[in-house]
mmCIF file with all atom_site columns, C-alpha atoms and ligand atoms in Angstrom:
data_model
loop_
_atom_site.group_PDB
_atom_site.id
_atom_site.type_symbol
_atom_site.label_atom_id
_atom_site.label_alt_id
_atom_site.label_comp_id
_atom_site.label_asym_id
_atom_site.label_entity_id
_atom_site.label_seq_id
_atom_site.pdbx_PDB_ins_code
_atom_site.Cartn_x
_atom_site.Cartn_y
_atom_site.Cartn_z
_atom_site.occupancy
_atom_site.B_iso_or_equiv
_atom_site.pdbx_formal_charge
_atom_site.auth_seq_id
_atom_site.auth_comp_id
_atom_site.auth_asym_id
_atom_site.auth_atom_id
_atom_site.pdbx_PDB_model_num
ATOM   1   C CA . MET A 1 1   ? 0.272  0.218  0.075   1.00 46.00 ? 1   MET A CA 1
ATOM   2   C CA . THR A 1 2   ? 1.380  3.462  -0.998  1.00 52.00 ? 2   THR A CA 1
ATOM   3   C CA . GLN A 1 3   ? 1.650  5.719  1.721   1.00 53.00 ? 3   GLN A CA 1
ATOM   4   C CA . PRO A 1 4   ? -1.044 8.801  1.806   1.00 53.00 ? 4   PRO A CA 1
ATOM   5   C CA . PRO A 1 5   ? 0.659  11.848 0.406   1.00 54.00 ? 5   PRO A CA 1
ATOM   6   C CA . VAL A 1 6   ? 2.836  13.575 3.495   1.00 57.00 ? 6   VAL A CA 1
ATOM   7   C CA . ASP A 1 7   ? 0.772  16.952 4.460   1.00 56.00 ? 7   ASP A CA 1
ATOM   8   C CA . TRP A 1 8   ? 4.195  18.996 4.054   1.00 61.00 ? 8   TRP A CA 1
ATOM   9   C CA . THR A 1 9   ? 1.722  21.636 3.123   1.00 50.00 ? 9   THR A CA 1
ATOM   10  C CA . VAL A 1 10  ? 3.363  24.785 4.309   1.00 48.00 ? 10  VAL A CA 1
ATOM   11  C CA . ARG A 1 11  ? 1.356  26.739 6.669   1.00 47.00 ? 11  ARG A CA 1
ATOM   12  C CA . ARG A 1 12  ? 1.420  30.101 4.521   1.00 48.00 ? 12  ARG A CA 1
ATOM   13  C CA . SER A 1 13  ? 3.133  32.849 6.694   1.00 49.00 ? 13  SER A CA 1
ATOM   14  C CA . ALA A 1 14  ? 1.966  36.149 7.425   1.00 50.00 ? 14  ALA A CA 1
ATOM   15  C CA . VAL A 1 15  ? 4.538  37.774 5.240   1.00 58.00 ? 15  VAL A CA 1
ATOM   16  C CA . ASP A 1 16  ? 3.346  38.918 1.756   1.00 57.00 ? 16  ASP A CA 1
ATOM   17  C CA . GLN A 1 17  ? 4.769  36.408 -0.926  1.00 64.00 ? 17  GLN A CA 1
ATOM   18  C CA . ARG A 1 18  ? 5.124  37.754 -4.034  1.00 75.00 ? 18  ARG A CA 1
ATOM   19  C CA . PRO A 1 19  ? 3.895  35.375 -7.129  1.00 72.00 ? 19  PRO A CA 1
ATOM   20  C CA . SER A 1 20  ? 6.540  33.023 -7.953  1.00 74.00 ? 20  SER A CA 1
ATOM   21  C CA . PRO A 1 21  ? 7.427  34.041 -11.699 1.00 73.00 ? 21  PRO A CA 1
ATOM   22  C CA . SER A 1 22  ? 6.349  31.514 -14.443 1.00 69.00 ? 22  SER A CA 1
ATOM   23  C CA . GLN A 1 23  ? 9.006  31.699 -16.808 1.00 70.00 ? 23  GLN A CA 1
ATOM   24  C CA . GLY A 1 24  ? 12.313 33.111 -18.293 1.00 75.00 ? 24  GLY A CA 1
ATOM   25  C CA . ARG A 1 25  ? 14.833 35.226 -16.349 1.00 76.00 ? 25  ARG A CA 1
ATOM   26  C CA . GLY A 1 26  ? 12.615 35.869 -13.347 1.00 85.00 ? 26  GLY A CA 1
ATOM   27  C CA . VAL A 1 27  ? 12.657 32.225 -12.661 1.00 88.00 ? 27  VAL A CA 1
ATOM   28  C CA . GLU A 1 28  ? 16.520 32.142 -12.586 1.00 92.00 ? 28  GLU A CA 1
ATOM   29  C CA . SER A 1 29  ? 16.520 35.441 -10.681 1.00 93.00 ? 29  SER A CA 1
ATOM   30  C CA . ARG A 1 30  ? 14.543 34.013 -8.043  1.00 96.00 ? 30  ARG A CA 1
ATOM   31  C CA . ALA A 1 31  ? 16.236 30.976 -7.987  1.00 96.00 ? 31  ALA A CA 1
ATOM   32  C CA . ALA A 1 32  ? 19.701 32.357 -7.589  1.00 97.00 ? 32  ALA A CA 1
ATOM   33  C CA . ILE A 1 33  ? 18.478 34.578 -4.833  1.00 98.00 ? 33  ILE A CA 1
ATOM   34  C CA . LEU A 1 34  ? 17.295 31.660 -3.054  1.00 98.00 ? 34  LEU A CA 1
ATOM   35  C CA . ARG A 1 35  ? 20.355 29.631 -3.640  1.00 98.00 ? 35  ARG A CA 1
ATOM   36  C CA . THR A 1 36  ? 22.488 32.470 -2.244  1.00 98.00 ? 36  THR A CA 1
ATOM   37  C CA . ALA A 1 37  ? 20.234 33.510 0.535   1.00 98.00 ? 37  ALA A CA 1
ATOM   38  C CA . ALA A 1 38  ? 20.386 29.868 1.521   1.00 98.00 ? 38  ALA A CA 1
ATOM   39  C CA . ARG A 1 39  ? 24.149 29.985 1.752   1.00 98.00 ? 39  ARG A CA 1
ATOM   40  C CA . LEU A 1 40  ? 24.213 33.153 3.501   1.00 98.00 ? 40  LEU A CA 1
ATOM   41  C CA . PHE A 1 41  ? 21.726 32.115 5.896   1.00 98.00 ? 41  PHE A CA 1
ATOM   42  C CA . SER A 1 42  ? 23.379 28.784 6.514   1.00 98.00 ? 42  SER A CA 1
ATOM   43  C CA . GLU A 1 43  ? 26.825 30.439 7.335   1.00 97.00 ? 43  GLU A CA 1
ATOM   44  C CA . GLN A 1 44  ? 25.708 33.614 8.819   1.00 97.00 ? 44  GLN A CA 1
ATOM   45  C CA . GLY A 1 45  ? 21.983 32.820 10.284  1.00 98.00 ? 45  GLY A CA 1
ATOM   46  C CA . PHE A 1 46  ? 18.915 34.652 9.749   1.00 98.00 ? 46  PHE A CA 1
ATOM   47  C CA . THR A 1 47  ? 20.032 37.995 11.718  1.00 98.00 ? 47  THR A CA 1
ATOM   48  C CA . GLY A 1 48  ? 23.852 38.014 10.022  1.00 98.00 ? 48  GLY A CA 1
ATOM   49  C CA . THR A 1 49  ? 22.252 38.125 6.660   1.00 98.00 ? 49  THR A CA 1
ATOM   50  C CA . SER A 1 50  ? 20.719 41.374 5.224   1.00 97.00 ? 50  SER A CA 1
ATOM   51  C CA . LEU A 1 51  ? 19.029 41.529 2.002   1.00 96.00 ? 51  LEU A CA 1
ATOM   52  C CA . GLN A 1 52  ? 21.416 43.866 0.659   1.00 97.00 ? 52  GLN A CA 1
ATOM   53  C CA . GLY A 1 53  ? 24.243 41.318 1.350   1.00 97.00 ? 53  GLY A CA 1
ATOM   54  C CA . VAL A 1 54  ? 22.392 38.801 -0.822  1.00 98.00 ? 54  VAL A CA 1
ATOM   55  C CA . ALA A 1 55  ? 21.905 41.222 -3.493  1.00 98.00 ? 55  ALA A CA 1
ATOM   56  C CA . GLU A 1 56  ? 25.657 42.511 -3.528  1.00 98.00 ? 56  GLU A CA 1
ATOM   57  C CA . GLU A 1 57  ? 26.610 38.686 -3.510  1.00 97.00 ? 57  GLU A CA 1
ATOM   58  C CA . LEU A 1 58  ? 24.480 38.248 -6.722  1.00 97.00 ? 58  LEU A CA 1
ATOM   59  C CA . GLY A 1 59  ? 25.475 41.713 -8.340  1.00 97.00 ? 59  GLY A CA 1
ATOM   60  C CA . MET A 1 60  ? 22.013 42.713 -8.389  1.00 94.00 ? 60  MET A CA 1
ATOM   61  C CA . THR A 1 61  ? 20.603 45.841 -6.924  1.00 95.00 ? 61  THR A CA 1
ATOM   62  C CA . LYS A 1 62  ? 18.162 45.743 -4.035  1.00 96.00 ? 62  LYS A CA 1
ATOM   63  C CA . GLY A 1 63  ? 15.342 46.667 -6.106  1.00 96.00 ? 63  GLY A CA 1
ATOM   64  C CA . VAL A 1 64  ? 15.604 43.344 -8.198  1.00 95.00 ? 64  VAL A CA 1
ATOM   65  C CA . VAL A 1 65  ? 15.445 41.576 -4.861  1.00 97.00 ? 65  VAL A CA 1
ATOM   66  C CA . TYR A 1 66  ? 12.543 43.409 -3.976  1.00 96.00 ? 66  TYR A CA 1
ATOM   67  C CA . HIS A 1 67  ? 10.798 42.460 -7.013  1.00 96.00 ? 67  HIS A CA 1
ATOM   68  C CA . HIS A 1 68  ? 10.999 38.964 -5.964  1.00 96.00 ? 68  HIS A CA 1
ATOM   69  C CA . PHE A 1 69  ? 10.585 38.948 -2.271  1.00 97.00 ? 69  PHE A CA 1
ATOM   70  C CA . THR A 1 70  ? 9.070  41.718 -0.004  1.00 96.00 ? 70  THR A CA 1
ATOM   71  C CA . ASN A 1 71  ? 11.761 41.633 2.687   1.00 96.00 ? 71  ASN A CA 1
ATOM   72  C CA . LYS A 1 72  ? 14.211 38.960 4.346   1.00 97.00 ? 72  LYS A CA 1
ATOM   73  C CA . GLU A 1 73  ? 11.573 37.348 5.959   1.00 97.00 ? 73  GLU A CA 1
ATOM   74  C CA . ALA A 1 74  ? 9.928  36.491 2.926   1.00 97.00 ? 74  ALA A CA 1
ATOM   75  C CA . ILE A 1 75  ? 13.060 35.017 1.488   1.00 98.00 ? 75  ILE A CA 1
ATOM   76  C CA . ALA A 1 76  ? 13.603 33.021 4.911   1.00 98.00 ? 76  ALA A CA 1
ATOM   77  C CA . VAL A 1 77  ? 10.077 31.428 4.610   1.00 97.00 ? 77  VAL A CA 1
ATOM   78  C CA . ALA A 1 78  ? 11.016 30.605 0.751   1.00 97.00 ? 78  ALA A CA 1
ATOM   79  C CA . VAL A 1 79  ? 14.080 28.692 1.828   1.00 97.00 ? 79  VAL A CA 1
ATOM   80  C CA . VAL A 1 80  ? 12.242 26.643 4.614   1.00 97.00 ? 80  VAL A CA 1
ATOM   81  C CA . GLU A 1 81  ? 9.350  26.000 1.988   1.00 96.00 ? 81  GLU A CA 1
ATOM   82  C CA . GLU A 1 82  ? 12.148 24.743 -0.594  1.00 97.00 ? 82  GLU A CA 1
ATOM   83  C CA . HIS A 1 83  ? 13.542 22.575 2.357   1.00 97.00 ? 83  HIS A CA 1
ATOM   84  C CA . TYR A 1 84  ? 10.277 20.652 2.898   1.00 96.00 ? 84  TYR A CA 1
ATOM   85  C CA . ALA A 1 85  ? 9.769  20.780 -1.306  1.00 96.00 ? 85  ALA A CA 1
ATOM   86  C CA . ARG A 1 86  ? 12.784 18.318 -1.325  1.00 97.00 ? 86  ARG A CA 1
ATOM   87  C CA . TRP A 1 87  ? 11.433 15.452 0.454   1.00 97.00 ? 87  TRP A CA 1
ATOM   88  C CA . PRO A 1 88  ? 8.155  14.376 -1.672  1.00 95.00 ? 88  PRO A CA 1
ATOM   89  C CA . ALA A 1 89  ? 10.368 13.515 -4.660  1.00 96.00 ? 89  ALA A CA 1
ATOM   90  C CA . VAL A 1 90  ? 12.851 11.630 -2.700  1.00 97.00 ? 90  VAL A CA 1
ATOM   91  C CA . LEU A 1 91  ? 9.825  9.609  -0.941  1.00 97.00 ? 91  LEU A CA 1
ATOM   92  C CA . LYS A 1 92  ? 8.460  8.941  -4.619  1.00 97.00 ? 92  LYS A CA 1
ATOM   93  C CA . GLU A 1 93  ? 12.058 7.589  -5.524  1.00 98.00 ? 93  GLU A CA 1
ATOM   94  C CA . VAL A 1 94  ? 12.186 5.099  -2.556  1.00 98.00 ? 94  VAL A CA 1
ATOM   95  C CA . GLN A 1 95  ? 8.706  4.153  -3.169  1.00 97.00 ? 95  GLN A CA 1
ATOM   96  C CA . ALA A 1 96  ? 9.652  3.245  -6.564  1.00 98.00 ? 96  ALA A CA 1
ATOM   97  C CA . LEU A 1 97  ? 12.115 0.581  -5.045  1.00 98.00 ? 97  LEU A CA 1
ATOM   98  C CA . ARG A 1 98  ? 9.246  -1.331 -3.740  1.00 98.00 ? 98  ARG A CA 1
ATOM   99  C CA . LEU A 1 99  ? 11.119 -2.271 -0.326  1.00 98.00 ? 99  LEU A CA 1
ATOM   100 C CA . PRO A 1 100 ? 9.380  -3.832 2.828   1.00 98.00 ? 100 PRO A CA 1
ATOM   101 C CA . PRO A 1 101 ? 8.185  -0.741 4.442   1.00 97.00 ? 101 PRO A CA 1
ATOM   102 C CA . LEU A 1 102 ? 10.920 -0.951 7.363   1.00 98.00 ? 102 LEU A CA 1
ATOM   103 C CA . GLU A 1 103 ? 13.690 -0.764 4.847   1.00 98.00 ? 103 GLU A CA 1
ATOM   104 C CA . THR A 1 104 ? 11.819 1.995  2.989   1.00 98.00 ? 104 THR A CA 1
ATOM   105 C CA . CYS A 1 105 ? 11.991 4.257  6.142   1.00 98.00 ? 105 CYS A CA 1
ATOM   106 C CA . ARG A 1 106 ? 15.466 3.293  6.585   1.00 98.00 ? 106 ARG A CA 1
ATOM   107 C CA . GLU A 1 107 ? 16.377 3.991  2.769   1.00 98.00 ? 107 GLU A CA 1
ATOM   108 C CA . LEU A 1 108 ? 14.429 7.137  2.952   1.00 98.00 ? 108 LEU A CA 1
ATOM   109 C CA . LEU A 1 109 ? 16.585 8.633  5.751   1.00 98.00 ? 109 LEU A CA 1
ATOM   110 C CA . ASP A 1 110 ? 19.517 7.482  4.305   1.00 98.00 ? 110 ASP A CA 1
ATOM   111 C CA . ARG A 1 111 ? 18.911 9.823  1.218   1.00 98.00 ? 111 ARG A CA 1
ATOM   112 C CA . VAL A 1 112 ? 17.433 12.522 3.374   1.00 98.00 ? 112 VAL A CA 1
ATOM   113 C CA . ALA A 1 113 ? 21.029 12.536 5.326   1.00 98.00 ? 113 ALA A CA 1
ATOM   114 C CA . VAL A 1 114 ? 22.936 12.958 2.279   1.00 98.00 ? 114 VAL A CA 1
ATOM   115 C CA . ALA A 1 115 ? 20.969 15.877 1.503   1.00 98.00 ? 115 ALA A CA 1
ATOM   116 C CA . PHE A 1 116 ? 21.463 17.564 5.050   1.00 98.00 ? 116 PHE A CA 1
ATOM   117 C CA . HIS A 1 117 ? 25.228 16.690 4.273   1.00 98.00 ? 117 HIS A CA 1
ATOM   118 C CA . THR A 1 118 ? 25.094 18.279 0.598   1.00 98.00 ? 118 THR A CA 1
ATOM   119 C CA . ASP A 1 119 ? 22.277 20.340 -0.085  1.00 98.00 ? 119 ASP A CA 1
ATOM   120 C CA . VAL A 1 120 ? 22.815 24.164 0.844   1.00 98.00 ? 120 VAL A CA 1
ATOM   121 C CA . VAL A 1 121 ? 19.094 24.881 1.009   1.00 98.00 ? 121 VAL A CA 1
ATOM   122 C CA . VAL A 1 122 ? 18.252 21.643 3.252   1.00 98.00 ? 122 VAL A CA 1
ATOM   123 C CA . GLN A 1 123 ? 21.091 23.007 5.679   1.00 98.00 ? 123 GLN A CA 1
ATOM   124 C CA . ALA A 1 124 ? 19.762 26.571 5.551   1.00 98.00 ? 124 ALA A CA 1
ATOM   125 C CA . GLY A 1 125 ? 16.023 25.616 6.152   1.00 98.00 ? 125 GLY A CA 1
ATOM   126 C CA . ALA A 1 126 ? 17.507 23.282 9.212   1.00 98.00 ? 126 ALA A CA 1
ATOM   127 C CA . ARG A 1 127 ? 19.186 26.380 10.591  1.00 98.00 ? 127 ARG A CA 1
ATOM   128 C CA . LEU A 1 128 ? 16.285 28.692 9.994   1.00 98.00 ? 128 LEU A CA 1
ATOM   129 C CA . GLN A 1 129 ? 13.977 26.638 11.693  1.00 97.00 ? 129 GLN A CA 1
ATOM   130 C CA . ILE A 1 130 ? 16.364 26.457 14.898  1.00 97.00 ? 130 ILE A CA 1
ATOM   131 C CA . GLU A 1 131 ? 16.554 30.145 14.931  1.00 97.00 ? 131 GLU A CA 1
ATOM   132 C CA . ARG A 1 132 ? 12.580 30.308 14.056  1.00 96.00 ? 132 ARG A CA 1
ATOM   133 C CA . THR A 1 133 ? 12.233 32.477 17.132  1.00 96.00 ? 133 THR A CA 1
ATOM   134 C CA . SER A 1 134 ? 14.298 35.176 15.302  1.00 96.00 ? 134 SER A CA 1
ATOM   135 C CA . VAL A 1 135 ? 12.455 35.190 11.899  1.00 96.00 ? 135 VAL A CA 1
ATOM   136 C CA . THR A 1 136 ? 9.473  37.730 12.419  1.00 92.00 ? 136 THR A CA 1
ATOM   137 C CA . ALA A 1 137 ? 7.140  35.433 10.198  1.00 94.00 ? 137 ALA A CA 1
ATOM   138 C CA . ARG A 1 138 ? 5.516  32.116 10.613  1.00 92.00 ? 138 ARG A CA 1
ATOM   139 C CA . LEU A 1 139 ? 7.617  29.291 9.334   1.00 94.00 ? 139 LEU A CA 1
ATOM   140 C CA . PRO A 1 140 ? 6.543  26.109 8.458   1.00 94.00 ? 140 PRO A CA 1
ATOM   141 C CA . VAL A 1 141 ? 5.790  23.841 11.569  1.00 94.00 ? 141 VAL A CA 1
ATOM   142 C CA . PRO A 1 142 ? 8.751  21.740 11.883  1.00 95.00 ? 142 PRO A CA 1
ATOM   143 C CA . TYR A 1 143 ? 9.080  17.915 12.298  1.00 96.00 ? 143 TYR A CA 1
ATOM   144 C CA . VAL A 1 144 ? 5.403  17.010 12.276  1.00 95.00 ? 144 VAL A CA 1
ATOM   145 C CA . GLY A 1 145 ? 5.581  16.240 8.298   1.00 95.00 ? 145 GLY A CA 1
ATOM   146 C CA . TRP A 1 146 ? 8.149  13.397 9.428   1.00 97.00 ? 146 TRP A CA 1
ATOM   147 C CA . VAL A 1 147 ? 6.568  12.184 12.058  1.00 97.00 ? 147 VAL A CA 1
ATOM   148 C CA . GLU A 1 148 ? 3.357  11.706 10.148  1.00 96.00 ? 148 GLU A CA 1
ATOM   149 C CA . LEU A 1 149 ? 4.941  10.043 7.270   1.00 96.00 ? 149 LEU A CA 1
ATOM   150 C CA . LEU A 1 150 ? 7.191  7.680  9.438   1.00 97.00 ? 150 LEU A CA 1
ATOM   151 C CA . THR A 1 151 ? 4.435  6.863  11.809  1.00 97.00 ? 151 THR A CA 1
ATOM   152 C CA . SER A 1 152 ? 2.442  5.559  8.562   1.00 97.00 ? 152 SER A CA 1
ATOM   153 C CA . LEU A 1 153 ? 5.308  3.839  7.401   1.00 97.00 ? 153 LEU A CA 1
ATOM   154 C CA . LEU A 1 154 ? 6.139  1.950  10.657  1.00 98.00 ? 154 LEU A CA 1
ATOM   155 C CA . ARG A 1 155 ? 2.308  0.934  10.923  1.00 98.00 ? 155 ARG A CA 1
ATOM   156 C CA . GLU A 1 156 ? 2.699  -0.449 7.489   1.00 98.00 ? 156 GLU A CA 1
ATOM   157 C CA . ALA A 1 157 ? 6.033  -2.219 9.007   1.00 98.00 ? 157 ALA A CA 1
ATOM   158 C CA . ARG A 1 158 ? 3.821  -3.438 12.098  1.00 98.00 ? 158 ARG A CA 1
ATOM   159 C CA . ASP A 1 159 ? 1.107  -4.845 9.939   1.00 98.00 ? 159 ASP A CA 1
ATOM   160 C CA . ALA A 1 160 ? 3.829  -6.497 7.932   1.00 98.00 ? 160 ALA A CA 1
ATOM   161 C CA . GLY A 1 161 ? 5.164  -8.262 10.860  1.00 98.00 ? 161 GLY A CA 1
ATOM   162 C CA . GLN A 1 162 ? 8.432  -6.540 10.684  1.00 98.00 ? 162 GLN A CA 1
ATOM   163 C CA . LEU A 1 163 ? 8.344  -5.039 13.951  1.00 98.00 ? 163 LEU A CA 1
ATOM   164 C CA . ARG A 1 164 ? 8.627  -6.458 17.215  1.00 98.00 ? 164 ARG A CA 1
ATOM   165 C CA . ALA A 1 165 ? 5.424  -6.587 19.542  1.00 97.00 ? 165 ALA A CA 1
ATOM   166 C CA . GLU A 1 166 ? 6.446  -3.712 22.131  1.00 97.00 ? 166 GLU A CA 1
ATOM   167 C CA . VAL A 1 167 ? 7.331  -1.048 19.348  1.00 98.00 ? 167 VAL A CA 1
ATOM   168 C CA . VAL A 1 168 ? 4.771  1.586  19.020  1.00 98.00 ? 168 VAL A CA 1
ATOM   169 C CA . PRO A 1 169 ? 4.648  3.345  15.446  1.00 98.00 ? 169 PRO A CA 1
ATOM   170 C CA . GLU A 1 170 ? 4.057  6.707  16.631  1.00 98.00 ? 170 GLU A CA 1
ATOM   171 C CA . ALA A 1 171 ? 6.371  6.253  19.522  1.00 98.00 ? 171 ALA A CA 1
ATOM   172 C CA . ALA A 1 172 ? 9.211  5.058  17.141  1.00 98.00 ? 172 ALA A CA 1
ATOM   173 C CA . ALA A 1 173 ? 8.484  7.707  14.386  1.00 98.00 ? 173 ALA A CA 1
ATOM   174 C CA . ASN A 1 174 ? 8.939  10.115 17.159  1.00 98.00 ? 174 ASN A CA 1
ATOM   175 C CA . ALA A 1 175 ? 12.311 8.684  18.389  1.00 98.00 ? 175 ALA A CA 1
ATOM   176 C CA . VAL A 1 176 ? 13.635 8.488  14.736  1.00 98.00 ? 176 VAL A CA 1
ATOM   177 C CA . VAL A 1 177 ? 12.748 12.232 14.007  1.00 98.00 ? 177 VAL A CA 1
ATOM   178 C CA . ALA A 1 178 ? 14.645 13.420 17.335  1.00 98.00 ? 178 ALA A CA 1
ATOM   179 C CA . GLY A 1 179 ? 17.467 10.972 16.427  1.00 98.00 ? 179 GLY A CA 1
ATOM   180 C CA . PHE A 1 180 ? 17.968 12.462 12.690  1.00 98.00 ? 180 PHE A CA 1
ATOM   181 C CA . PHE A 1 181 ? 17.532 15.942 14.129  1.00 98.00 ? 181 PHE A CA 1
ATOM   182 C CA . GLY A 1 182 ? 20.026 15.560 16.972  1.00 98.00 ? 182 GLY A CA 1
ATOM   183 C CA . VAL A 1 183 ? 22.428 13.773 14.941  1.00 98.00 ? 183 VAL A CA 1
ATOM   184 C CA . GLN A 1 184 ? 22.554 16.221 12.054  1.00 98.00 ? 184 GLN A CA 1
ATOM   185 C CA . HIS A 1 185 ? 22.720 19.017 14.704  1.00 97.00 ? 185 HIS A CA 1
ATOM   186 C CA . VAL A 1 186 ? 25.647 17.703 16.656  1.00 98.00 ? 186 VAL A CA 1
ATOM   187 C CA . SER A 1 187 ? 27.387 16.803 13.411  1.00 98.00 ? 187 SER A CA 1
ATOM   188 C CA . GLU A 1 188 ? 26.962 20.460 12.083  1.00 97.00 ? 188 GLU A CA 1
ATOM   189 C CA . SER A 1 189 ? 28.020 21.989 15.650  1.00 97.00 ? 189 SER A CA 1
ATOM   190 C CA . LEU A 1 190 ? 30.948 20.122 15.998  1.00 98.00 ? 190 LEU A CA 1
ATOM   191 C CA . HIS A 1 191 ? 32.498 19.274 12.570  1.00 98.00 ? 191 HIS A CA 1
ATOM   192 C CA . GLY A 1 192 ? 30.099 21.252 9.772   1.00 97.00 ? 192 GLY A CA 1
ATOM   193 C CA . ARG A 1 193 ? 28.682 17.920 9.028   1.00 97.00 ? 193 ARG A CA 1
ATOM   194 C CA . SER A 1 194 ? 31.388 16.629 7.565   1.00 98.00 ? 194 SER A CA 1
ATOM   195 C CA . ASP A 1 195 ? 30.756 13.181 9.644   1.00 98.00 ? 195 ASP A CA 1
ATOM   196 C CA . LEU A 1 196 ? 27.036 13.465 9.540   1.00 98.00 ? 196 LEU A CA 1
ATOM   197 C CA . LEU A 1 197 ? 26.506 10.260 7.274   1.00 98.00 ? 197 LEU A CA 1
ATOM   198 C CA . GLU A 1 198 ? 28.655 7.864  9.719   1.00 98.00 ? 198 GLU A CA 1
ATOM   199 C CA . ARG A 1 199 ? 26.879 9.602  12.822  1.00 98.00 ? 199 ARG A CA 1
ATOM   200 C CA . TRP A 1 200 ? 23.647 8.807  11.129  1.00 98.00 ? 200 TRP A CA 1
ATOM   201 C CA . ARG A 1 201 ? 24.749 5.327  10.023  1.00 98.00 ? 201 ARG A CA 1
ATOM   202 C CA . ILE A 1 202 ? 25.304 4.787  13.660  1.00 98.00 ? 202 ILE A CA 1
ATOM   203 C CA . MET A 1 203 ? 22.236 6.052  14.900  1.00 98.00 ? 203 MET A CA 1
ATOM   204 C CA . ALA A 1 204 ? 19.864 4.690  12.346  1.00 98.00 ? 204 ALA A CA 1
ATOM   205 C CA . ASP A 1 205 ? 21.245 1.021  13.082  1.00 98.00 ? 205 ASP A CA 1
ATOM   206 C CA . LEU A 1 206 ? 20.782 1.390  16.803  1.00 98.00 ? 206 LEU A CA 1
ATOM   207 C CA . LEU A 1 207 ? 16.877 2.717  16.204  1.00 98.00 ? 207 LEU A CA 1
ATOM   208 C CA . PHE A 1 208 ? 16.023 0.172  13.401  1.00 98.00 ? 208 PHE A CA 1
ATOM   209 C CA . ARG A 1 209 ? 17.758 -2.741 14.968  1.00 97.00 ? 209 ARG A CA 1
ATOM   210 C CA . SER A 1 210 ? 15.854 -1.864 17.839  1.00 97.00 ? 210 SER A CA 1
ATOM   211 C CA . PHE A 1 211 ? 12.270 -1.881 16.224  1.00 97.00 ? 211 PHE A CA 1
ATOM   212 C CA . GLY A 1 212 ? 12.829 -4.906 14.104  1.00 93.00 ? 212 GLY A CA 1
ATOM   213 C CA . LYS A 1 213 ? 12.147 -8.800 14.966  1.00 91.00 ? 213 LYS A CA 1
HETATM 214 C C1 . LUB B 2 .   ? 13.957 14.245 9.974   1.00 91.96 ? 301 LUB B C1 1
HETATM 215 C C2 . LUB B 2 .   ? 13.913 14.972 10.949  1.00 91.96 ? 301 LUB B C2 1
HETATM 216 C C3 . LUB B 2 .   ? 13.351 16.251 11.172  1.00 91.96 ? 301 LUB B C3 1
HETATM 217 C C4 . LUB B 2 .   ? 14.145 17.177 10.473  1.00 91.96 ? 301 LUB B C4 1
HETATM 218 O O1 . LUB B 2 .   ? 15.194 17.315 10.935  1.00 91.96 ? 301 LUB B O1 1
HETATM 219 C C5 . LUB B 2 .   ? 15.843 18.859 10.556  1.00 91.96 ? 301 LUB B C5 1
HETATM 220 C C6 . LUB B 2 .   ? 14.609 19.440 10.629  1.00 91.96 ? 301 LUB B C6 1
HETATM 221 C C7 . LUB B 2 .   ? 14.598 20.948 10.299  1.00 91.96 ? 301 LUB B C7 1
HETATM 222 O O2 . LUB B 2 .   ? 13.476 21.415 11.331  1.00 91.96 ? 301 LUB B O2 1
HETATM 223 C C8 . LUB B 2 .   ? 13.547 18.840 10.386  1.00 91.96 ? 301 LUB B C8 1
HETATM 224 C C9 . LUB B 2 .   ? 12.360 19.038 10.135  1.00 91.96 ? 301 LUB B C9 1
HETATM 225 O O3 . LUB B 2 .   ? 11.774 20.041 10.389  1.00 91.96 ? 301 LUB B O3 1
HETATM 226 O O4 . LUB B 2 .   ? 11.454 18.015 9.722   1.00 91.96 ? 301 LUB B O4 1
#
């Protein structure tokens, strides 16, 4: 059974979001602004990044940036939205492998770990969520999409007889989300995510071996 589409619906912020351009140079400019802002947010944080700084990095005027985004908060919301927008395609790729549910969980998060290791938009989204109280706009609610999806997958694993009898799918899903979040945060804080994949492998082995029969 394929999982219901995860509700990664973004809770639209209070920030006025300009409509995304539909074609041509506008699309490229908006994408370039997001990539550059993501790099600066990831390196310097939300308060350490200015819209002026994003424009200067791109060799653009502030006016061009304002054409796409009403303010720095709107850029931050768009970056976090792009962070979450990565996951449905990863889920679809893994589902196409038609693995058993527990292996689908593991494979999915192994690929998400690679994205946290290499994708600056994913990295920026994670940092902005940690700094969310400094972002004066309503960011998407963190973690809940993953808890929902992993609970669904682990219920399938239970129903397929893959889980030990005492493993409660929702509790296990929350443990996986907390474990993944913690591993990527510790790796980023101590080693700039250089050892993220190894740290995740160790955590995932412990978690998934404790779930399985
Ligand atoms: C997959 C674990 C949860 C994930 O880890 C970092 C982060 C950023 O907030 C997450 C999220 O909001 O879903």
